[in-house]
Coordinates of C-alpha atoms in Angstrom, one line a residue:
Chain J
X94 CA 16.8 15.7 12.6
X95 CA 14.9 13.9 15.3
X96 CA 13.8 16.7 17.6
X97 CA 10.2 15.8 17.4
X98 CA 10.8 12.5 19.2
X99 CA 9.0 9.2 19.0
X100 CA 5.2 8.6 19.3
X101 CA 5.7 7.3 22.8
X102 CA 7.9 10.3 23.8
X103 CA 5.5 12.9 22.4
X104 CA 2.4 11.3 24.0
X105 CA 4.2 11.0 27.4
X106 CA 5.4 14.6 27.3
X107 CA 1.8 15.7 26.5
X108 CA 0.5 13.7 29.4
X109 CA 3.1 15.2 31.8
X110 CA 2.2 18.7 30.5
X111 CA 5.7 19.3 29.2
X112 CA 4.7 19.8 25.6
X113 CA 1.4 21.0 24.2
X114 CA -0.2 19.6 21.1
X115 CA 0.3 23.0 19.4
X116 CA 4.0 23.1 20.2
X117 CA 4.5 19.6 18.7
X118 CA 2.4 20.4 15.7
X119 CA 4.2 23.6 15.1
X120 CA 7.5 21.8 15.2
X121 CA 6.3 19.1 12.8
X122 CA 5.0 21.8 10.4
X123 CA 8.3 23.8 10.5
X124 CA 10.3 20.6 9.8
X125 CA 8.0 19.9 6.9
X126 CA 8.4 23.5 5.6
X127 CA 12.2 23.0 5.8
X128 CA 12.6 19.5 4.4
X129 CA 9.7 18.9 2.1
X130 CA 10.6 21.2 -0.8
X131 CA 13.6 18.9 -1.4
X132 CA 12.1 15.5 -0.4
X133 CA 8.5 15.9 -1.7
X134 CA 7.0 13.6 0.9
X135 CA 3.7 15.5 0.9
X136 CA 1.0 16.0 -1.8
X137 CA -1.1 18.1 0.6
X138 CA -0.1 19.8 3.9
X139 CA -3.0 20.6 6.2
X140 CA -1.1 23.4 8.2
X141 CA -3.9 25.6 9.6
X142 CA -6.4 22.8 10.0
X143 CA -3.7 20.8 11.9
X144 CA -2.9 23.7 14.2
X145 CA -6.6 24.3 14.9
X146 CA -7.1 20.6 15.7
X147 CA -4.0 20.7 18.0
X148 CA -5.4 23.8 19.7
X149 CA -8.7 22.1 20.3
X150 CA -6.8 19.2 22.0
X151 CA -4.9 21.6 24.2
X152 CA -8.0 23.4 25.2
X153 CA -9.7 20.2 26.4
X154 CA -6.7 18.4 27.9
X155 CA -8.8 16.3 30.3
X156 CA -10.6 14.7 27.4
X157 CA -7.5 13.7 25.5
X158 CA -4.9 13.1 28.2
X159 CA -5.3 9.3 28.4
X160 CA -5.7 8.8 24.7
X161 CA -2.9 6.7 23.1
X162 CA -1.9 9.2 20.4
X163 CA -2.7 12.5 22.3
X164 CA -1.1 15.3 20.4
X165 CA 0.9 13.1 18.0
X166 CA 1.3 14.5 14.4
X167 CA 0.5 11.9 11.8
X168 CA 1.0 11.8 8.0
X169 CA -1.5 9.8 5.9
X170 CA -0.8 8.1 2.5
X171 CA -2.8 10.0 -0.1
X172 CA -5.0 7.0 -0.9
X173 CA -6.7 7.1 2.5
X174 CA -9.9 9.2 2.4
X175 CA -10.0 12.2 4.6
X176 CA -13.3 14.2 5.0
X177 CA -12.9 17.6 3.4
X178 CA -9.2 17.1 2.6
X179 CA -8.1 16.4 -1.0
X180 CA -7.3 12.7 -1.6
X181 CA -5.6 12.1 -4.9
X182 CA -3.9 8.6 -4.8
X183 CA -1.1 10.7 -6.6
X184 CA -3.3 10.5 -9.8
X185 CA -4.5 13.1 -12.2
X186 CA -7.8 11.4 -12.3
X187 CA -8.4 12.3 -8.6
X188 CA -6.3 15.5 -8.5
X189 CA -9.3 17.5 -7.1
X190 CA -11.2 14.8 -5.3
X191 CA -12.4 15.8 -1.8
X192 CA -13.9 12.8 0.0
X193 CA -17.1 13.3 1.9
X194 CA -16.1 10.8 4.6
X195 CA -13.1 9.6 6.6
X196 CA -11.5 6.2 6.3
X197 CA -12.1 4.1 9.4
X198 CA -8.4 4.0 10.2
X199 CA -8.2 7.8 10.0
X200 CA -11.3 8.2 12.2
X201 CA -9.7 5.8 14.8
X202 CA -6.4 7.8 14.8
X203 CA -8.3 11.0 15.4
X204 CA -10.3 9.5 18.2
X205 CA -7.0 8.5 19.8
X206 CA -5.8 12.1 19.8
X207 CA -3.7 12.2 16.6
X208 CA -3.3 15.4 14.6
X209 CA -3.3 14.8 10.8
X210 CA -0.7 17.1 9.3
X211 CA -0.9 16.1 5.6
X212 CA -1.3 13.5 2.8
X213 CA 1.8 11.8 1.5
X214 CA 3.1 11.2 -1.9
X215 CA 2.9 7.7 -3.3
X216 CA 3.0 5.7 -6.5
X217 CA -0.3 6.3 -8.4
X218 CA -3.0 4.2 -6.9
X219 CA -0.3 2.5 -4.8
X220 CA 1.1 0.8 -8.0
X221 CA 4.9 0.8 -7.8
X222 CA 8.0 0.1 -5.8
X223 CA 9.8 3.5 -6.1
X224 CA 7.3 6.4 -5.8
X225 CA 8.3 7.4 -9.4
X226 CA 4.8 6.6 -10.6
X227 CA 3.3 9.6 -8.8
X228 CA 1.6 12.0 -11.2
X229 CA 3.1 14.8 -9.0
X230 CA 6.7 13.8 -9.2
X231 CA 8.7 11.3 -7.0
X232 CA 9.5 11.6 -3.3
X233 CA 13.2 11.4 -2.5
X234 CA 15.1 9.3 -0.1
X235 CA 16.3 11.4 2.9
X236 CA 19.5 9.3 3.1
X237 CA 20.4 10.0 -0.6
X238 CA 18.1 12.5 -2.4
X239 CA 19.2 11.2 -5.8
X240 CA 17.7 7.8 -4.9
X241 CA 14.1 6.5 -4.6
X242 CA 12.6 6.1 -1.2
X243 CA 10.8 2.9 -2.2
X244 CA 7.1 2.6 -2.8
X245 CA 4.4 2.7 -3.0
X246 CA 4.1 4.4 0.4
X247 CA 7.3 6.4 -0.3
X248 CA 6.1 9.7 1.0
X249 CA 5.0 8.2 4.3
X250 CA 8.4 6.6 4.8
X251 CA 10.2 9.8 3.9
X252 CA 8.0 11.9 6.3
X253 CA 9.0 9.6 9.2
X254 CA 12.6 9.0 8.2
X255 CA 13.3 12.7 7.9
X256 CA 11.7 13.5 11.2
X257 CA 8.8 15.5 9.8
X258 CA 6.3 13.2 11.6
X259 CA 6.9 10.4 14.1
X260 CA 4.1 8.3 12.6
X261 CA 2.5 7.7 9.2
X262 CA 0.0 5.4 7.7
X263 CA 0.6 3.5 4.5
X264 CA -1.1 0.7 2.6
X265 CA 0.6 -2.5 1.6
X266 CA -0.6 -4.7 -1.3
X267 CA 2.7 -6.3 -2.2
X268 CA 5.2 -4.7 0.1
X269 CA 4.2 -1.0 -0.2
X270 CA 4.7 -0.3 3.6
X271 CA 7.7 -2.6 4.3
X272 CA 9.9 -1.9 1.3
X273 CA 9.9 1.9 1.6
X274 CA 10.4 1.5 5.4
X275 CA 13.5 -0.7 4.7
X276 CA 14.9 1.6 2.1
X277 CA 14.4 4.7 4.4
X278 CA 15.7 3.0 7.6
X279 CA 12.5 2.9 9.6
X280 CA 10.0 0.3 10.9
X281 CA 7.0 -0.6 8.7
X282 CA 4.2 -3.0 9.6
X283 CA 1.7 -4.8 7.4
X284 CA -0.9 -6.3 9.6
X285 CA -2.8 -9.6 9.0
X286 CA -5.4 -9.4 6.2
X287 CA -8.6 -8.5 8.0
X288 CA -6.9 -6.9 11.0
X289 CA -7.5 -3.2 9.9
X290 CA -10.6 -1.9 8.2
X291 CA -10.0 -0.9 4.6
X292 CA -13.2 1.3 4.5
X293 CA -12.1 4.5 2.9
X294 CA -8.9 3.1 1.4
X295 CA -8.9 3.6 -2.4
X296 CA -8.9 0.0 -3.5
X297 CA -6.1 -1.4 -5.6
X298 CA -6.3 -5.2 -5.1
X299 CA -9.0 -6.1 -2.6
X300 CA -7.7 -9.6 -1.6
X301 CA -4.2 -8.2 -0.8
X302 CA -4.6 -4.6 0.4
X303 CA -4.0 -3.8 4.0
X304 CA -3.4 -0.5 5.9
X305 CA -0.6 -0.3 8.4
X306 CA 1.8 2.1 10.3
X307 CA 5.3 3.4 9.7
X308 CA 7.3 4.8 12.6
X309 CA 10.9 4.9 14.0
X310 CA 10.5 2.1 16.6
X311 CA 8.7 -1.2 16.9
X312 CA 7.0 0.1 20.0
X313 CA 5.5 3.0 18.0
X314 CA 4.1 0.8 15.3
X315 CA 2.6 -1.4 18.0
X316 CA 0.9 1.6 19.6
X317 CA -0.5 2.7 16.3
X318 CA -1.7 -0.8 15.4
X319 CA -3.6 -1.1 18.7
X320 CA -5.4 2.1 17.7
X321 CA -6.4 1.2 14.1
X322 CA -7.1 -2.5 14.5
X323 CA -10.4 -4.2 15.0
X324 CA -13.7 -5.2 13.3
X325 CA -15.6 -2.6 11.4
X326 CA -19.2 -3.0 10.2
X327 CA -18.3 -0.9 7.2
X328 CA -15.7 -3.5 6.0
X329 CA -17.0 -7.0 5.8
X330 CA -13.5 -8.4 5.5
X331 CA -12.4 -7.3 9.0
X332 CA -12.1 -10.1 11.4
X333 CA -13.8 -10.6 14.7
X334 CA -10.4 -11.3 16.4
X335 CA -9.7 -9.7 19.8
X336 CA -7.3 -6.7 19.7
X337 CA -4.6 -6.9 22.4
X338 CA -2.4 -4.0 23.4
X339 CA 0.4 -4.7 21.0
X340 CA 2.8 -2.5 22.8
X341 CA 2.4 -4.3 26.1
X342 CA 5.0 -6.9 27.0
X343 CA 7.6 -5.9 24.5
X344 CA 10.9 -7.2 25.9
X345 CA 14.6 -7.3 25.1
X346 CA 14.9 -11.0 24.7
X347 CA 13.5 -13.6 22.3
X348 CA 14.0 -16.7 24.4
X349 CA 12.0 -19.7 23.4
X350 CA 11.3 -18.1 20.0
X351 CA 12.0 -20.1 16.8
X352 CA 13.0 -18.1 13.7
X353 CA 12.7 -19.7 10.3
X354 CA 15.5 -19.1 7.8
X355 CA 14.5 -19.9 4.1
X356 CA 18.1 -20.0 2.9
X357 CA 17.5 -21.3 -0.6
X358 CA 15.1 -18.4 -1.3
X359 CA 17.4 -15.8 0.2
X360 CA 20.4 -17.0 -1.7
X361 CA 18.9 -15.9 -5.0
X362 CA 19.8 -12.6 -6.5
X363 CA 20.4 -10.6 -3.3
X364 CA 22.9 -7.8 -3.1
X365 CA 26.0 -8.8 -1.2
X366 CA 25.8 -6.1 1.5
X367 CA 22.1 -6.9 2.1
X368 CA 23.1 -10.6 2.6
X369 CA 25.8 -9.6 5.0
X370 CA 23.4 -7.4 7.0
X371 CA 20.8 -10.2 7.0
X372 CA 23.3 -12.7 8.4
X373 CA 24.4 -10.3 11.1
X374 CA 20.7 -9.8 12.0
X375 CA 20.2 -13.5 12.4
X376 CA 23.2 -13.6 14.8
X377 CA 21.6 -10.8 16.9
X378 CA 18.4 -12.8 17.1
X379 CA 20.4 -15.8 18.2
X380 CA 22.1 -13.7 20.8
X381 CA 18.7 -12.5 22.1
X382 CA 17.8 -16.1 22.7
X383 CA 16.0 -17.2 19.5
X384 CA 16.7 -20.5 17.8
X385 CA 17.3 -20.4 14.1
X386 CA 15.7 -23.2 12.1
X387 CA 16.2 -23.9 8.4
X388 CA 12.9 -23.9 6.5
X389 CA 11.9 -24.4 2.9
X390 CA 9.3 -22.4 1.1
X391 CA 9.4 -24.2 -2.3
X392 CA 6.7 -22.2 -4.0
X393 CA 7.6 -18.7 -2.6
X394 CA 10.0 -18.3 -5.6
X395 CA 6.9 -18.1 -7.9
X396 CA 5.3 -15.4 -5.7
X397 CA 6.2 -12.5 -8.1
X398 CA 4.4 -13.8 -11.2
X399 CA 1.4 -15.0 -9.1
X400 CA 1.2 -11.6 -7.4
X401 CA 1.3 -9.6 -10.7
X402 CA -1.4 -11.8 -12.3
X403 CA -3.7 -11.6 -9.3
X404 CA -3.1 -7.9 -8.3
X405 CA -3.5 -6.6 -11.8
X406 CA -6.7 -8.6 -12.4
X407 CA -8.2 -7.2 -9.2
X408 CA -6.9 -3.7 -10.1
X409 CA -8.5 -3.8 -13.6
X410 CA -11.9 -4.4 -11.9
X411 CA -11.4 -1.9 -9.0
X412 CA -10.3 0.9 -11.2
X413 CA -13.2 0.5 -13.6
X414 CA -15.1 3.0 -11.4
X415 CA -12.9 5.9 -12.5
X416 CA -14.9 6.9 -15.6
X417 CA -15.5 10.6 -15.3
X418 CA -19.1 10.3 -14.0
X419 CA -19.3 10.2 -10.2
X420 CA -16.0 11.8 -9.2
X421 CA -12.7 12.9 -10.5
X422 CA -11.5 14.2 -13.9
X423 CA -13.6 14.1 -17.0
X424 CA -12.3 14.7 -20.5
X425 CA -14.6 17.5 -21.9
X426 CA -13.2 17.3 -25.4
X427 CA -15.2 17.2 -28.6
X428 CA -15.3 15.1 -31.7
X429 CA -15.6 15.8 -35.4
X430 CA -14.0 18.5 -37.6
X431 CA -14.2 22.3 -37.1
X432 CA -17.6 22.7 -38.9
X433 CA -19.2 19.6 -37.3
X434 CA -18.1 19.8 -33.6
X435 CA -20.1 17.5 -31.3
X436 CA -19.7 16.3 -27.8
X437 CA -18.0 13.0 -27.2
X438 CA -20.3 10.1 -26.9
X439 CA -20.4 8.3 -23.6
X440 CA -18.1 5.4 -24.5
X441 CA -15.4 7.8 -26.0
X442 CA -15.7 10.1 -22.9
X443 CA -14.9 7.1 -20.7
X444 CA -11.9 6.0 -22.8
X445 CA -10.5 9.5 -23.1
X446 CA -11.0 10.4 -19.5
X447 CA -9.2 7.2 -18.4
X448 CA -6.5 7.7 -21.1
X449 CA -5.7 11.3 -19.8
X450 CA -6.4 10.6 -16.1
X451 CA -4.2 7.5 -15.6
X452 CA -0.4 7.4 -15.8
X453 CA 1.6 4.7 -17.7
X454 CA 2.0 2.2 -14.9
X455 CA -1.7 2.2 -14.0
X456 CA -2.6 1.8 -17.6
X457 CA -0.1 -1.1 -17.9
X458 CA -1.6 -2.9 -15.0
X459 CA -5.2 -2.3 -16.1
X460 CA -4.3 -3.8 -19.5
X461 CA -2.5 -6.8 -18.0
X462 CA -5.4 -7.5 -15.6
X463 CA -8.0 -7.1 -18.3
X464 CA -6.0 -9.6 -20.4
X465 CA -5.6 -12.2 -17.8
X466 CA -9.3 -12.1 -16.9
X467 CA -10.4 -12.2 -20.6
X468 CA -12.1 -15.3 -22.2
X469 CA -9.5 -17.8 -23.3
X470 CA -6.7 -16.7 -20.9
X471 CA -8.5 -16.8 -17.5
X472 CA -7.7 -20.5 -16.8
X473 CA -4.1 -20.3 -18.1
X474 CA -3.2 -17.2 -16.0
X475 CA -5.6 -16.1 -13.4
X476 CA -7.0 -19.4 -12.2
X477 CA -3.5 -20.9 -12.3
X478 CA -2.1 -18.0 -10.2
X479 CA -4.9 -18.5 -7.7
X480 CA -3.9 -22.2 -7.4
X481 CA -0.2 -21.4 -6.9
X482 CA -1.4 -18.8 -4.3
X483 CA -2.9 -21.8 -2.4
X484 CA 0.5 -23.6 -2.6
X485 CA 2.3 -20.5 -1.2
X486 CA -0.1 -20.3 1.7
X487 CA 0.5 -24.0 2.4
X488 CA 4.3 -23.3 2.4
X489 CA 3.9 -20.9 5.2
X490 CA 1.4 -23.1 7.1
X491 CA 3.9 -25.9 7.1
X492 CA 6.7 -23.5 8.2
X493 CA 4.7 -22.1 11.0
X494 CA 4.3 -25.6 12.5
X495 CA 8.0 -25.3 13.3
X496 CA 8.7 -21.6 13.9
X497 CA 7.0 -18.4 15.3
X498 CA 8.4 -16.1 12.5
X499 CA 10.2 -16.3 9.2
X500 CA 13.1 -13.9 8.7
X501 CA 14.1 -12.6 5.3
X502 CA 15.7 -9.4 3.9
X503 CA 12.8 -6.9 3.1
X504 CA 14.3 -5.9 -0.2
X505 CA 16.9 -7.7 -2.3
X506 CA 18.8 -4.4 -2.9
X507 CA 19.2 -1.0 -1.2
X508 CA 17.6 2.1 -2.7
X509 CA 18.4 2.6 -6.4
X510 CA 18.8 5.8 -8.3
X511 CA 15.8 7.8 -9.5
X512 CA 15.2 6.9 -13.1
X513 CA 17.3 3.7 -13.1
X514 CA 14.4 1.3 -13.6
X515 CA 11.5 3.3 -15.0
X516 CA 11.8 1.9 -18.5
X517 CA 11.9 -1.7 -17.4
X518 CA 8.7 -2.6 -15.5
X519 CA 9.7 -6.3 -15.0
X520 CA 13.0 -5.3 -13.3
X521 CA 10.9 -3.0 -11.0
X522 CA 8.5 -5.8 -10.1
X523 CA 11.4 -8.0 -9.0
X524 CA 12.1 -5.6 -6.1
X525 CA 9.0 -7.2 -4.4
X526 CA 10.4 -10.8 -4.3
X527 CA 10.5 -11.1 -0.5
X528 CA 7.4 -9.0 0.3
X529 CA 4.5 -10.2 -1.9
X530 CA 4.2 -13.7 -0.2
X531 CA 2.9 -12.1 3.0
X532 CA 0.1 -10.4 1.0
X533 CA -0.7 -13.6 -1.0
X534 CA -1.0 -15.6 2.3
X535 CA -2.6 -12.8 4.3
X536 CA 0.1 -12.9 6.9
X537 CA 1.4 -10.1 9.1
X538 CA 5.0 -8.9 8.4
X539 CA 7.2 -6.1 9.7
X540 CA 10.4 -4.5 8.4
X541 CA 13.0 -3.4 10.9
X542 CA 16.2 -1.5 10.1
X543 CA 19.2 -3.8 10.2
X544 CA 22.2 -1.7 9.2
X545 CA 23.6 0.2 6.3
X546 CA 25.6 -0.3 3.1
X547 CA 29.1 1.0 2.8
X548 CA 27.8 4.2 1.2
X549 CA 25.2 4.8 3.9
X550 CA 22.0 3.3 2.5
X551 CA 19.6 1.6 5.0
X552 CA 18.9 -2.1 4.9
X553 CA 15.8 -3.8 6.3
X554 CA 15.1 -7.1 8.0
X555 CA 11.6 -8.6 7.4
X556 CA 9.9 -10.8 10.0
X557 CA 6.7 -12.6 8.8
X558 CA 4.4 -13.9 11.5
X559 CA 1.4 -16.3 11.9
X560 CA -2.1 -15.1 11.0
X561 CA -3.3 -12.7 13.8
X562 CA -0.2 -13.2 15.8
X563 CA 1.3 -9.7 15.4
X564 CA 2.0 -9.6 19.1
X565 CA 4.6 -12.4 19.0
X566 CA 6.1 -11.1 15.8
X567 CA 6.4 -7.6 17.2
X568 CA 8.0 -9.0 20.4
X569 CA 10.7 -10.7 18.4
X570 CA 11.2 -7.5 16.3
X571 CA 11.5 -5.4 19.4
X572 CA 14.0 -7.8 20.9
X573 CA 16.0 -7.6 17.7
X574 CA 15.8 -3.8 17.7
X575 CA 17.1 -3.6 21.3
X576 CA 19.9 -6.0 20.6
X577 CA 21.4 -4.7 17.4
Chain H
X567 CA 6.6 -20.3 -25.4
X568 CA 7.2 -16.6 -25.7
X569 CA 4.1 -14.4 -25.5
X570 CA 3.9 -11.9 -28.3
X571 CA 1.3 -9.1 -28.7
X572 CA 0.3 -7.5 -31.9
X573 CA -0.9 -3.9 -32.0
X574 CA -4.4 -5.0 -32.8
X575 CA -4.4 -7.4 -29.8
X576 CA -3.3 -4.5 -27.6
X577 CA -6.1 -2.4 -29.2
X578 CA -8.7 -5.1 -28.4
X579 CA -7.6 -5.3 -24.7
X580 CA -7.7 -1.5 -24.5
X581 CA -11.2 -1.5 -25.8
X582 CA -12.3 -4.0 -23.1
X583 CA -10.6 -1.8 -20.5
X584 CA -12.2 1.5 -21.8
X585 CA -8.8 3.0 -22.5
X586 CA -7.9 5.1 -25.5
X587 CA -4.2 4.4 -26.3
X588 CA -2.1 6.5 -28.7
X589 CA 0.3 5.0 -31.3
X590 CA 3.4 5.1 -29.1
X591 CA 1.5 3.4 -26.2
X592 CA 0.3 0.6 -28.5
X593 CA 3.9 -0.2 -29.4
X594 CA 5.2 0.2 -25.8
X595 CA 2.4 -2.0 -24.3
X596 CA 2.7 -4.6 -27.0
X597 CA 6.4 -5.1 -26.0
X598 CA 6.0 -4.6 -22.2
X599 CA 2.9 -6.8 -21.7
X600 CA 4.7 -9.5 -23.7
X601 CA 7.7 -9.3 -21.4
X602 CA 5.7 -9.5 -18.2
X603 CA 3.6 -12.4 -19.4
X604 CA 6.6 -14.2 -20.7
X605 CA 8.0 -14.0 -17.2
X606 CA 4.6 -15.0 -15.7
X607 CA 4.2 -18.1 -17.8
X608 CA 6.6 -19.8 -15.3
X609 CA 3.5 -20.4 -13.1
X610 CA 2.2 -22.7 -15.9
X611 CA 5.0 -25.1 -15.2
X612 CA 3.9 -25.7 -11.6
X613 CA 1.8 -28.8 -11.1
X614 CA -1.5 -27.7 -9.5
X615 CA -3.5 -30.9 -10.0
X616 CA -6.2 -31.0 -7.4
X617 CA -5.2 -27.7 -5.8
X618 CA -8.1 -25.4 -5.1
X619 CA -7.7 -21.7 -6.0
X620 CA -7.4 -19.0 -3.4
X621 CA -9.7 -16.2 -4.4
X622 CA -10.0 -14.5 -1.1
X623 CA -8.7 -15.1 2.5
X624 CA -11.3 -16.3 4.9
X625 CA -11.5 -14.5 8.2
X626 CA -13.7 -15.0 11.2
X627 CA -16.6 -12.5 11.0
X628 CA -18.9 -11.1 13.5
X629 CA -22.3 -12.8 13.7
X630 CA -24.9 -11.4 11.3
X631 CA -26.0 -7.9 12.2
X632 CA -29.6 -6.7 12.5
X633 CA -30.9 -5.3 9.2
X634 CA -31.6 -1.7 10.3
X635 CA -31.9 1.4 8.3
X636 CA -28.8 3.6 9.0
X637 CA -28.0 7.1 8.0
X638 CA -26.0 7.2 4.8
X639 CA -24.2 9.8 2.7
X640 CA -26.1 13.0 2.1
X641 CA -27.2 13.3 -1.5
X642 CA -25.6 16.7 -2.2
X643 CA -22.4 15.4 -0.7
X644 CA -22.5 12.3 -2.8
X645 CA -22.9 14.5 -5.9
X646 CA -20.3 17.1 -4.8
X647 CA -17.3 15.5 -6.6
X648 CA -19.1 14.8 -9.9
X649 CA -17.7 16.6 -12.9
X650 CA -21.3 17.2 -14.1
X651 CA -24.3 16.8 -11.8
X652 CA -27.7 18.3 -11.3
X653 CA -28.1 19.1 -7.6
X654 CA -31.8 20.0 -8.0
X655 CA -32.7 16.8 -9.8
X656 CA -30.2 14.7 -7.7
X657 CA -28.6 13.2 -10.7
X658 CA -25.2 12.5 -12.2
X659 CA -25.1 13.8 -15.8
X660 CA -23.4 11.9 -18.7
X661 CA -23.1 12.7 -22.4
X662 CA -26.2 12.0 -24.4
X663 CA -26.6 8.2 -25.2
X664 CA -29.8 8.1 -27.2
X665 CA -30.1 9.8 -30.6

């Protein structure tokens, strides 16, 4: 299953001349050909293009040999624009959209020597926690194919967990990298808001969205973050913070580190096996030299409603652009009876295009967002949610006066069965209880595998760090990973 | 207080959002939007007196950049994904809006 190896192993083997980029790419593509028909991690596989790119790297070894991702196959969530390669966001409305430019994060991966092998399945426009909202059918969990892989970056998590690629990019608006990473037994990192350029990411909720890596080890996500991070003139929300080598100085101990434990929050509604794995993970952190400190996050319990009010409001605005004019699907239907056929008027064309182009969850969120922004309800819902968002940020600011990271389970339950929650959106939203606060507060957070349930389903531990202190957070995550 | 939606209220929101909904969607969304908003009303019980709203997260930016003309997307490329466009005229085409 893991013949490809990790990002670090592939890169080092390329450097030593033991493996060519073409060999590695061929192996990745054959693994995709073998596993993807069952798991459906990919919307698009760029086979020939990937091989041509790998061959170009091999024929100019001197140029690529010192690059951090030389010859490493990478899968990209299908909401990241790739020049000349279809980018659908798993939506009918963008089924045939071919972007004329690359997202900055994609361009940076390629400059680092990565080989893009395909675009991964996800919930439509990244809205979902199970990948079931994909217009092209769900991706499946490699540990139990009758179960969801998590979402929205489900395909990216499946690609890495099943050994199809050692690295994938996802996007995380309320847990969409960390939750599928947890449910598929891999590492998923959401960087600080402003750390990675969002240029070329199809926008869902602009004050929450962030691009980040999924891989099998903490070191690999650290290597990838170093490549994609940094200010970008094309995204005014990127920060002018220095970008360290996040993979340097990872060690096997966490001495001197203080880990916050929000026990009251974690006690609510968490699966028994998840709680047990979480407690065991805290013991490992203590063994590695960390000090556990009880903390209180009194407003974090309200994070789910705050998140769904703010994210849907922003989504209703961001998705207004899909109207059948500049790109994407257009409903070409007609109006009137059989003797008086006429073309749809503009307004009806918009409404039909969107009705036929968007799936049910996207429509639901556009409706909710439109409502909470509408006259008469704005103050009661949207403004109120923004104020509680401030209180949640203050919760974390206070906690970070005492600790370097906060530890929580990533997801309150392991992967559930496909179809189990589709008819109950509210139940689905509750899966995000531990992940959304990091987005609301703009904090970096990482999910690391921390064991399995009795029937073999992966469980994740989430560490949330201080703003722009991914380095410290990743060091603690690495120490945990080495000690478990 | 429970939040209830009538079909005509759902219809009105859909019109604002430029979405044409069918009969079954009107019923479904009336129920589901009510359920989600019912749950969300818990934020209204939190005392936020004097708390400023967070609309966006401030980050430290680079200093202002020089205002220079830069190459941008080629016009034909910009039009290449349009469902209806005139490449010669360089225009996106929409259904007739005037008589």
